[in-house]
Amino acid sequence: MTKFNKPGPMSTSRRNVLRGSLLASAALATGAAAMTTPRLPSRSIADAASAKIYKAADPQTADSTAKPADLSGYTRVKQELVAPPFAPVHEQVATGGPKIIEVFMETTEKLMVVDEDTGAEIWALTYNGSVPGPLIICHQGDMVELTLRNPVDSQMEHNIDFHASTGALGGGGLTHVYPGEEVVLRWKATKAGCFTYHCAPGGAMIPYHVCHGMNGAVMVLPRDGLKDRDGNALTYDKIAYMGEQDYYLPQDENGEFKTYAVAGDDYADSLVAMATLTPTHQVFNGAVGAITGENAMKFTVGETVLMVHNSCNVDSRPHLIGGHGDYVWETSFDVDPLTSVETWFVRGGTAMAAMYTFEQPGVYAYVNHNLIIAALKGATAHFVVEGTWDNALMEQVVAPREFET
Amino acid sequence: MNAPTPTPLFSKASVRMAATGLAVVGLVGAALVLRGPGTATPDLIQAQVVTLQDGRALRVQIREVTITEWQACHDAGACELDFSRKMKEPEYPATGLSYPDAMQFVAWINTTHDTGWRLPSAAEWVELSAEVMPQKPDPIFTDPSLTWASSYLTEASRTGRALRPSGAFSTTSNGITDLDGNVWEWTQDCYAGSDGQAPIDPDRCPAFIMGGEHEAVMSYLVRDPARGGCAVGAPPAHLGMRLVADVG
């Protein structure tokens, strides 16, 4: 699915370059001169946007008036994050008291193939090297303590905005890390539901990072697990974690997708492409076919899947072809789930969950049922389900045959 | 149970060969009528004569029709698609071709050559490629009720989906290249429905059998079998063409 082709650390005055790209154009000259690879000359749009960027915190000159958090009663646990479409090991119903869940993410910039057929590729900006970033799972009342590390060989600064969190732009204002820096952020999961998270360095850099793959989801489960409208427990056997990613890849005058030497070099071209609001690709898990064919997810009849769908930027309306959404939580887990849903809705800028128990074997297609996006832009995943066919649910009574004319 | 048994498409195709044989003759005949004074270079199509198991001699194009060859047709005003922006070294196969596109090229080449070029039949294609084809994977479902899903491929393609220059894949003992590559080639055989009975006029054919690494049937209008939507399985990566001609 992905191709890793990362150059080593660029020999440059890193901090100056980054400040140059983020602050006014006057500072840019110094930064550009320090780069070992040529940058694109036309950066006026980028500079104008960057001038309005959020600043990282100034040096503190006075003690904060905020009280220290009371962490008594919390148990520290580590959650090993895994690459999508899989989910980390977790409890559906919380046992014991509230937890501080420690997670680690690295802001990895990597060259990824978006569509093998055309060779279209992108310098993806990622959390832990995957698009979407890994799924984090906790329970309502838990705290998530993230260590966010920006590798030394990165080109860009990164941060993270958790929609599940409260304050400081979702943590975005407290987590700006430059290459070679790390930051630790702790936030309390007060709302139950699925929430997106994404990089938000400021200004036009926000959609640039988001549309280069830098987004993912947190699922905050109710402490006593998921319930139907009558309060009966709903459990799942597996999670299918899918991130719908819109890409806007710059093309040359011949319609060929352009290539770039390092992350960030496509910035000016990307702004132009993004401003069309027409994605060149809209895919699940980073690339066309990332969850089809040899990468299709496997289930058996009788298994229940919780489909967690993250879409940080664009609206989507997923449909499971050949199946349904038995229970669908489009917003939070506080509300009763929708039931027996044909096609559900993912508000751009959210993550949500839908639950289904497989009743027939075969192949299911999980698509954005804007079928143009599904078939031409790539938003299709496949589930292969083993089991015994149920003729009571469906049967081919007569195979195709000629009829009398 | 009335569901058909999961028979591979190609074995049906060979059965249907007899049924579509007449149509084949018709196609070649039409091409002969169009033949006229040559404008392209005589050696535009490089071919190798292969003797088939039934004793027939077949002239087979060594490479899939290339970008340069296609562009000669476009420049002559006979092929709609303009690949001038795709011309590069080394030579690549012409892809993004629908069945009508392919037939434009066939019609044009036969106005400039006396060879009587045509698309191969599915059976000819299978025979030509047999020695370089990978083992066919077992179907993932064997229950007759799941025939509709049994050809779904859950194993990785050996070739990947990125285009490679002409000649980059295997060469047969007869010197024919790229049959096992990631460009699927149009055959002249109409997919005659799941019962395989009805002979269909190629001019009215909704879908043709493709020659390629795994079995595929493609709607005649498709140029890019995009992955996704309701379609199940791994569709061909790219669609192209290769010419053959009967010798003697």
XYZ file of C-alpha atoms in Angstrom:
653
model
C 0.000 0.000 0.000
C 2.738 2.413 0.854
C 6.157 3.203 -0.393
C 8.735 4.537 1.971
C 11.325 6.747 0.412
C 12.456 9.239 2.927
C 15.596 11.246 2.505
C 17.853 11.661 5.493
C 17.920 14.779 7.607
C 18.362 17.891 5.498
C 21.476 19.782 6.521
C 20.021 23.131 7.300
C 19.381 25.568 10.071
C 16.121 23.857 10.785
C 14.554 26.291 13.156
C 15.310 29.282 10.958
C 13.799 27.599 7.946
C 10.639 26.733 9.774
C 10.275 30.153 11.308
C 10.864 31.564 7.882
C 8.074 29.533 6.386
C 5.712 30.366 9.191
C 6.325 34.041 9.795
C 6.382 37.034 7.529
C 8.044 36.907 4.150
C 10.911 39.076 5.382
C 12.113 36.168 7.431
C 11.678 33.809 4.516
C 14.754 34.965 2.644
C 17.069 33.718 5.369
C 15.249 30.448 5.593
C 15.174 29.811 1.873
C 18.853 30.568 1.555
C 19.585 28.000 4.205
C 17.811 25.195 2.399
C 19.896 22.674 0.544
C 17.120 21.947 -1.938
C 15.476 24.657 -3.995
C 12.077 25.731 -2.817
C 9.279 26.824 -5.075
C 9.672 30.509 -5.815
C 6.041 31.586 -5.632
C 4.954 31.518 -2.044
C 2.930 34.680 -1.706
C -0.320 32.837 -0.951
C 1.374 30.685 1.597
C 3.025 33.616 3.265
C -0.187 35.601 3.430
C -1.931 32.676 5.064
C 0.921 31.944 7.394
C 1.020 35.515 8.643
C -2.204 34.793 10.502
C -0.876 31.668 12.084
C -1.423 30.824 15.699
C 1.729 31.432 17.679
C 3.131 28.865 20.018
C 3.080 29.931 23.639
C 5.387 32.739 24.658
C 7.920 32.125 27.423
C 6.140 32.221 30.757
C 6.844 35.253 32.907
C 4.370 34.567 35.713
C 3.070 31.481 37.480
C -0.218 30.106 36.221
C -3.266 30.622 38.360
C -4.633 27.255 37.288
C -4.783 24.575 39.940
C -2.822 21.371 39.391
C -4.994 18.529 38.206
C -5.975 15.989 40.829
C -4.780 12.720 39.378
C -5.500 10.650 42.480
C -7.727 7.713 41.745
C -6.414 7.320 38.211
C -4.502 4.274 37.081
C -1.833 4.690 34.429
C -1.974 2.268 31.509
C -0.199 2.211 28.166
C -2.137 1.710 24.967
C -0.106 0.279 22.083
C -1.477 1.952 18.974
C -1.805 -0.108 15.805
C -2.140 0.812 12.149
C -5.605 1.046 10.604
C -7.945 -0.649 9.774
C -7.291 -2.333 13.116
C -7.992 -1.167 16.651
C -5.830 -1.277 19.763
C -6.501 -3.839 22.489
C -9.224 -2.375 24.708
C -12.148 -3.125 27.010
C -15.677 -2.503 25.750
C -16.955 -2.133 29.306
C -14.528 -0.351 31.609
C -13.275 -2.258 34.607
C -11.855 -0.514 37.649
C -11.561 3.197 38.130
C -10.696 5.892 35.616
C -7.408 5.572 33.777
C -4.718 7.751 32.375
C -4.096 6.151 28.999
C -0.601 6.820 27.730
C -0.196 6.814 23.961
C 2.747 7.674 21.751
C 2.577 9.161 18.287
C 5.284 10.274 15.912
C 4.644 12.822 13.176
C 6.069 10.923 10.232
C 6.417 12.473 6.801
C 6.581 9.778 4.145
C 6.155 9.344 0.437
C 3.036 7.226 -0.130
C 1.541 5.905 -3.340
C -2.089 7.023 -3.522
C -2.991 5.092 -6.679
C -0.672 2.426 -8.077
C -2.461 2.539 -11.422
C -1.336 6.070 -12.173
C 1.638 6.208 -9.866
C 0.057 9.171 -8.086
C 1.951 9.767 -4.867
C 2.006 12.211 -2.017
C 4.407 13.284 0.687
C 1.918 12.234 3.326
C 1.985 13.917 6.708
C 1.028 11.255 9.204
C 0.663 10.202 12.794
C 2.665 6.993 13.219
C 3.107 6.555 9.474
C -0.460 5.698 8.531
C -3.389 7.473 6.911
C -5.558 7.831 8.921
C -3.582 8.075 12.142
C -4.102 5.260 14.647
C -7.389 4.803 16.477
C -7.189 5.695 20.179
C -9.814 4.113 22.436
C -10.681 5.150 25.968
C -13.707 5.414 28.212
C -15.641 8.458 29.293
C -13.892 9.907 32.346
C -10.478 8.556 31.362
C -7.579 10.827 30.524
C -5.494 10.444 27.395
C -1.847 11.364 27.810
C -0.184 11.726 24.444
C 3.516 11.992 23.802
C 3.801 13.612 20.386
C 7.243 13.410 18.839
C 8.411 15.133 15.654
C 11.376 13.225 14.197
C 14.657 15.049 13.592
C 14.491 14.467 9.839
C 11.050 16.066 9.406
C 10.630 19.088 7.179
C 7.702 20.650 8.969
C 6.235 21.485 12.333
C 3.194 19.536 13.519
C 0.654 19.564 16.335
C -2.656 17.916 17.170
C -6.232 19.074 17.770
C -8.410 16.462 19.503
C -12.102 17.146 18.944
C -12.767 14.928 21.954
C -10.831 17.270 24.238
C -11.673 20.578 25.855
C -9.629 23.775 25.598
C -6.559 25.215 23.843
C -7.917 24.625 20.334
C -8.336 20.950 21.163
C -4.763 20.854 22.371
C -3.540 22.368 19.137
C -2.293 25.452 20.959
C -0.163 23.372 23.327
C 1.352 20.791 21.034
C 3.345 22.564 18.295
C 6.503 20.516 17.873
C 9.375 21.265 15.557
C 11.646 18.569 14.149
C 13.581 17.035 17.015
C 11.017 18.093 19.646
C 8.422 16.198 21.627
C 5.519 17.353 23.760
C 3.244 15.645 26.268
C -0.442 16.579 26.453
C -3.002 15.186 28.861
C -6.721 15.713 28.308
C -9.881 14.314 29.870
C -12.457 12.476 27.787
C -15.641 14.078 29.022
C -17.886 13.264 26.046
C -18.694 9.758 24.815
C -18.566 9.181 21.085
C -16.186 8.973 18.154
C -14.168 12.095 17.511
C -11.681 13.111 14.872
C -8.238 14.470 15.621
C -6.000 16.313 13.215
C -2.954 18.471 12.746
C -3.716 22.201 12.837
C -0.556 24.284 12.618
C -2.526 27.386 11.621
C -3.912 29.165 8.585
C -3.685 27.399 5.249
C -1.333 24.878 6.856
C -4.385 23.333 8.558
C -6.153 21.992 5.438
C -2.741 21.315 3.896
C -1.804 18.949 6.721
C -5.288 17.445 6.983
C -5.442 16.800 3.234
C -2.025 15.167 3.376
C -3.364 12.505 5.726
C -2.752 14.021 9.130
C -5.973 13.034 10.877
C -7.438 10.126 12.779
C -10.024 9.181 15.399
C -10.520 8.744 19.114
C -13.344 6.541 20.330
C -14.578 7.411 23.805
C -16.804 4.552 24.960
C -19.359 4.910 27.739
C -17.891 3.271 30.843
C -20.591 0.600 30.738
C -20.226 0.053 27.005
C -22.549 0.603 24.069
C -26.297 0.182 24.552
C -29.400 0.006 22.401
C -32.334 2.346 23.060
C -33.711 -0.045 25.667
C -30.456 -0.141 27.584
C -29.403 -3.603 26.399
C -25.666 -4.050 25.995
C -24.310 -4.025 22.442
C -20.949 -5.651 21.895
C -18.791 -6.142 18.838
C -16.286 -8.776 17.796
C -14.077 -6.619 15.605
C -13.521 -3.006 14.694
C -13.073 -1.864 11.094
C -11.431 1.531 11.374
C -11.617 3.508 8.179
C -10.471 7.019 7.473
C -11.873 8.716 4.429
C -9.141 10.896 2.977
C -9.603 13.538 0.314
C -6.400 14.271 -1.605
C -5.842 17.180 -3.982
C -2.756 16.202 -5.927
C -1.179 18.838 -8.174
C -1.039 17.936 -11.855
C 1.201 19.270 -14.603
C 0.001 20.711 -17.894
C -0.277 17.173 -19.323
C -2.489 16.010 -16.496
C 0.301 13.922 -14.960
C 0.568 13.981 -11.188
C 3.563 15.995 -10.118
C 6.308 14.617 -7.929
C 8.265 16.410 -5.253
C 11.623 15.814 -3.612
C 10.614 16.308 0.009
C 7.536 16.914 2.152
C 6.308 20.472 1.888
C 7.647 21.133 -1.591
C 4.112 20.717 -2.955
C 2.706 23.401 -0.658
C 2.029 26.199 -3.141
C 0.701 23.800 -5.802
C -1.447 22.053 -3.204
C -3.134 25.282 -2.135
C -4.209 25.860 -5.723
C -5.443 22.276 -6.071
C -7.264 22.347 -2.728
C -9.011 25.604 -3.587
C -10.888 23.768 -6.355
C -12.637 21.778 -3.604
C -12.503 18.861 -6.053
C -10.413 15.990 -4.750
C -8.283 14.090 -7.246
C -8.638 11.089 -4.928
C -10.984 10.270 -2.055
C -9.969 6.996 -0.509
C -10.175 4.820 2.572
C -6.977 4.369 4.569
C -4.641 6.394 2.478
C -4.667 4.763 -0.932
C -6.933 3.349 -3.599
C -7.459 -0.325 -2.749
C -6.032 -0.056 0.775
C -8.892 -2.261 2.069
C -9.702 -4.306 -1.044
C -8.334 -7.470 -2.637
C -5.446 -8.834 -0.597
C -6.116 -6.093 1.958
C -9.846 -6.812 2.326
C -10.976 -7.304 5.924
C -12.070 -10.824 6.898
C -15.097 -11.815 8.989
C -17.373 -14.796 9.565
C -21.154 -15.007 9.579
C -22.474 -14.146 13.028
C -19.616 -11.790 13.802
C -20.430 -8.212 14.708
C -18.298 -5.429 13.297
C -18.123 -1.883 14.600
C -17.282 0.304 11.619
C -15.531 3.429 12.874
C -15.447 5.998 10.104
C -13.297 9.094 10.349
C -13.676 11.934 7.875
C -11.814 14.999 8.979
C -12.555 17.210 6.004
C -15.363 16.043 3.709
C -18.919 14.839 4.275
C -19.507 11.195 3.511
C -22.471 8.829 3.441
C -21.303 5.270 3.824
C -23.348 2.272 2.720
C -22.501 -1.384 3.272
C -23.502 -3.022 -0.007
C -25.322 -6.246 0.820
C -25.738 -5.347 4.488
C -26.991 -2.616 6.792
C -26.191 -0.527 9.803
C -27.953 -2.385 12.605
C -27.027 0.399 15.027
C -25.594 3.737 13.962
C -24.202 6.503 16.138
C -23.691 9.476 13.864
C -23.001 11.983 16.613
C -22.258 10.820 20.143
C -22.833 7.719 22.240
C -25.130 9.789 24.504
C -28.021 9.443 22.087
C -29.920 6.304 21.139
C -28.446 4.721 18.033
C -30.300 4.863 14.758
C -31.396 1.356 13.810
C -31.687 -0.647 10.577
C -29.997 2.089 8.605
C -29.434 1.841 4.867
C -26.930 4.678 4.415
C -25.616 6.843 7.196
C -23.939 10.202 7.364
C -20.467 11.267 8.372
C -20.321 14.974 8.939
C -17.054 16.344 7.622
C -14.931 16.982 10.685
C -16.210 14.019 12.670
C -15.761 10.359 13.307
C -18.764 8.092 13.890
C -19.624 4.432 14.372
C -21.994 1.890 12.827
C -22.519 -1.690 14.015
C -23.537 -4.674 11.889
C -23.790 -8.426 12.425
C -23.060 -10.415 9.246
C -25.884 -12.761 8.232
C -24.613 -13.961 4.821
C -21.213 -15.034 3.553
C -19.618 -13.441 0.513
C -18.092 -10.126 -0.357
C -19.456 -6.836 0.960
C -18.428 -3.444 -0.341
C -18.284 -0.569 2.144
C -18.510 2.546 0.006
C -19.165 6.223 0.065
C -22.547 5.996 -1.650
C -21.782 8.984 -3.716
C -20.828 6.254 -6.166
C -18.756 8.595 -8.278
C -16.514 9.015 -5.271
C -16.650 5.265 -4.566
C -15.784 4.103 -8.079
C -13.812 6.943 -9.635
C -12.156 8.558 -6.624
C -11.470 5.363 -4.698
C -13.662 5.357 -1.553
C -14.318 1.612 -1.426
C -13.443 -1.055 1.126
C -14.244 -4.775 0.904
C -15.225 -7.217 3.645
C -14.885 -10.939 2.861
C -17.218 -12.985 5.054
C -16.983 -16.767 5.500
C -19.959 -18.885 6.459
C -22.968 -20.762 5.191
C -25.341 -19.179 2.692
C -28.884 -18.612 3.944
C -31.368 -19.271 1.146
C -34.164 -17.930 3.341
C -32.566 -14.505 3.120
C -31.743 -14.683 -0.603
C -31.708 -17.243 -3.385
C -31.132 -17.103 -7.117
C -34.352 -18.862 -8.098
C -33.552 -18.916 -11.828
C -30.070 -18.397 -13.189
C -29.863 -16.076 -16.205
C -31.354 -17.844 -19.216
C -32.742 -16.922 -22.584
C -36.424 -16.130 -22.612
C -38.853 -16.900 -25.401
C -39.390 -14.042 -27.846
C -30.704 -24.920 -6.159
C -30.454 -23.360 -9.534
C -27.216 -21.508 -9.009
C -24.506 -22.332 -11.549
C -21.428 -24.178 -10.425
C -18.315 -22.047 -10.079
C -16.739 -22.691 -13.437
C -13.773 -20.544 -14.441
C -14.730 -18.064 -17.115
C -11.975 -19.068 -19.499
C -13.019 -22.679 -19.783
C -16.464 -21.427 -20.778
C -14.817 -19.073 -23.164
C -13.113 -21.891 -24.975
C -16.463 -23.654 -25.294
C -17.917 -20.512 -26.756
C -15.099 -20.242 -29.267
C -17.009 -22.403 -31.686
C -20.064 -20.210 -31.326
C -18.192 -16.998 -31.994
C -16.041 -18.385 -34.772
C -18.362 -17.112 -37.477
C -18.258 -13.630 -36.048
C -14.485 -13.766 -36.133
C -14.517 -14.377 -39.859
C -16.926 -11.503 -40.252
C -14.555 -9.148 -38.464
C -11.566 -10.048 -40.550
C -13.674 -9.705 -43.656
C -14.662 -6.193 -42.690
C -11.044 -5.332 -42.130
C -10.097 -6.640 -45.557
C -12.638 -4.364 -47.178
C -11.077 -1.371 -45.473
C -7.575 -2.241 -46.628
C -6.036 0.406 -48.824
C -2.737 1.974 -49.832
C -0.239 2.079 -46.985
C 0.831 5.265 -45.273
C 2.522 3.910 -42.163
C 5.882 2.192 -42.191
C 5.550 -1.471 -43.228
C 7.290 -2.758 -40.114
C 5.226 -0.764 -37.626
C 3.872 -3.981 -36.141
C 6.627 -6.357 -35.076
C 5.271 -9.874 -34.998
C 6.300 -13.475 -34.562
C 4.619 -16.439 -36.256
C 3.366 -18.984 -33.714
C 1.974 -22.406 -34.596
C -1.057 -23.257 -32.496
C -1.944 -26.720 -31.213
C -4.585 -27.117 -33.891
C -1.950 -26.573 -36.573
C -2.941 -23.038 -37.518
C -0.165 -20.513 -37.923
C -0.811 -17.192 -36.215
C 1.155 -13.987 -36.624
C 1.323 -12.486 -33.112
C 2.426 -8.997 -32.229
C 5.476 -9.287 -29.983
C 4.548 -6.346 -27.757
C 1.207 -4.891 -26.853
C 0.383 -1.981 -29.171
C 2.657 0.786 -27.938
C 2.103 4.472 -27.394
C 4.122 5.263 -30.521
C 2.174 2.795 -32.645
C -1.102 4.131 -31.333
C -0.067 7.698 -31.966
C 0.624 6.885 -35.624
C -3.037 5.918 -35.882
C -4.102 9.110 -34.121
C -1.886 11.231 -36.354
C -3.502 9.554 -39.357
C -6.860 10.723 -38.034
C -8.131 7.190 -37.468
C -7.771 6.832 -33.701
C -9.541 9.225 -31.387
C -7.286 9.083 -28.329
C -4.330 11.445 -28.454
C -1.310 10.133 -26.563
C 1.114 12.797 -27.772
C 1.636 13.870 -24.172
C 2.443 10.312 -23.131
C 5.246 9.775 -25.643
C 8.431 8.927 -23.793
C 11.445 6.665 -23.730
C 11.469 3.795 -23.125
C 8.383 2.715 -25.009
C 5.237 1.919 -22.999
C 2.113 0.010 -24.009
C -0.880 2.081 -25.077
C -3.434 1.835 -22.260
C -6.776 3.330 -21.421
C -8.268 1.686 -24.492
C -11.909 0.642 -24.740
C -13.096 -1.995 -27.192
C -14.239 0.648 -29.716
C -10.830 2.323 -29.334
C -9.113 -0.970 -30.061
C -11.279 -1.531 -33.115
C -10.343 1.916 -34.431
C -6.727 0.813 -34.373
C -7.532 -2.528 -36.018
C -9.469 -0.794 -38.778
C -6.659 1.692 -39.364
C -3.794 -0.792 -39.385
C -5.635 -2.826 -41.982
C -5.941 0.191 -44.243
C -2.158 0.449 -44.232
C -1.091 -3.188 -44.103
C -2.012 -6.284 -46.055
C -1.594 -8.566 -43.081
C -5.240 -8.759 -41.985
C -4.709 -7.876 -38.351
C -7.395 -8.653 -35.765
C -7.772 -9.114 -32.019
C -7.023 -12.623 -30.752
C -9.792 -14.916 -29.628
C -9.879 -15.714 -25.918
C -8.783 -19.282 -26.641
C -5.862 -18.106 -28.770
C -4.852 -15.707 -26.015
C -4.995 -18.419 -23.356
C -2.856 -20.741 -25.493
C -0.288 -18.052 -26.277
C 0.073 -17.088 -22.644
C -0.211 -20.494 -20.946
C 3.497 -20.964 -20.276
C 3.925 -17.633 -18.488
C 0.648 -17.527 -16.576
C 0.806 -17.906 -12.792
C -1.057 -20.719 -11.051
C -4.693 -19.791 -10.753
C -5.529 -19.329 -7.054
C -8.228 -21.503 -5.538
C -11.613 -19.789 -5.409
C -12.239 -18.272 -1.995
C -15.776 -19.660 -1.940
C -16.759 -23.086 -3.290
C -20.441 -23.066 -2.329
C -22.472 -22.755 -5.554
C -24.570 -20.054 -3.872
C -21.421 -17.934 -3.684
C -20.363 -18.243 -7.308
C -20.952 -14.519 -7.600
C -18.154 -13.897 -5.129
C -15.885 -16.872 -5.772
C -13.501 -15.152 -8.152
C -12.685 -12.454 -5.636
C -8.936 -12.223 -5.324
C -7.492 -12.006 -1.848
C -3.929 -12.695 -2.931
C -1.584 -9.944 -3.930
C -1.022 -9.424 -7.633
C 2.483 -10.449 -8.647
C 2.808 -7.653 -11.125
C 1.555 -4.727 -9.124
C -0.513 -2.130 -10.881
C 2.094 0.418 -11.938
C 2.736 0.450 -15.686
C 6.118 -0.794 -16.878
C 7.869 -0.317 -20.224
C 7.072 -2.693 -23.085
C 8.949 -5.965 -22.660
C 9.389 -5.613 -18.886
C 7.388 -8.739 -18.067
C 7.922 -12.335 -19.233
C 8.759 -13.435 -22.761
C 7.347 -16.745 -24.021
C 9.455 -19.358 -25.822
C 7.873 -17.973 -28.986
C 9.213 -14.514 -28.207
C 5.912 -12.909 -27.234
C 6.272 -10.428 -24.351
C 4.201 -9.079 -21.483
C 1.291 -11.542 -21.643
C 1.617 -11.892 -17.866
C 1.943 -8.151 -17.280
C -0.553 -5.756 -15.763
C -2.136 -4.666 -19.045
C -5.195 -6.743 -19.908
C -5.755 -7.225 -23.629
C -9.080 -7.059 -25.460
C -10.061 -10.273 -27.190
C -12.683 -10.542 -29.897
C -14.786 -12.921 -27.788
C -18.030 -11.612 -26.429
C -18.906 -12.814 -22.948
C -22.095 -14.630 -23.798
C -23.777 -14.550 -20.407
C -23.585 -17.085 -17.624
C -25.172 -19.860 -19.685
C -22.681 -19.312 -22.474
C -25.262 -20.253 -25.061
C -26.394 -17.191 -26.941
C -24.125 -16.225 -29.835
C -23.901 -12.459 -29.747
C -23.115 -10.179 -32.648
C -19.810 -8.441 -31.737
C -21.383 -5.165 -32.803
C -24.027 -5.649 -30.111
C -21.772 -7.185 -27.485
C -22.076 -5.587 -24.024
C -18.901 -7.138 -22.592
C -15.797 -8.862 -23.903
C -13.406 -11.379 -22.397
C -10.040 -9.866 -21.531
C -6.717 -11.656 -21.778
C -4.705 -11.089 -18.618
C -3.166 -12.346 -15.417
C -6.569 -13.319 -14.045
C -9.849 -13.836 -15.775
C -11.871 -10.742 -16.479
C -14.845 -9.609 -18.495
C -15.018 -5.936 -19.343
C -17.865 -3.746 -20.503
C -17.018 -2.624 -24.020
C -16.976 1.104 -23.171
C -14.587 0.941 -20.243
C -11.187 2.528 -20.658
C -10.134 2.539 -17.027
C -11.541 -0.256 -14.869
C -11.459 1.867 -11.731
C -11.379 -0.118 -8.557
C -14.355 0.282 -6.319
C -18.064 0.752 -6.127
C -20.282 -2.289 -6.246
C -17.848 -4.230 -8.407
C -16.420 -7.166 -6.553
C -12.842 -8.268 -6.880
C -9.668 -6.882 -8.308
C -10.362 -5.561 -11.780
C -7.623 -5.384 -14.417
C -5.138 -2.633 -13.771
C -4.957 -1.348 -17.350
C -6.637 -2.092 -20.677
C -4.629 -2.401 -23.885
C -4.446 -4.519 -26.999
C -2.303 -6.846 -29.079
C -2.792 -7.758 -32.732
C -2.778 -11.175 -34.327
C -3.273 -12.263 -37.926
C -3.947 -15.582 -39.565
C -1.095 -16.786 -41.759
C -1.952 -18.272 -45.110
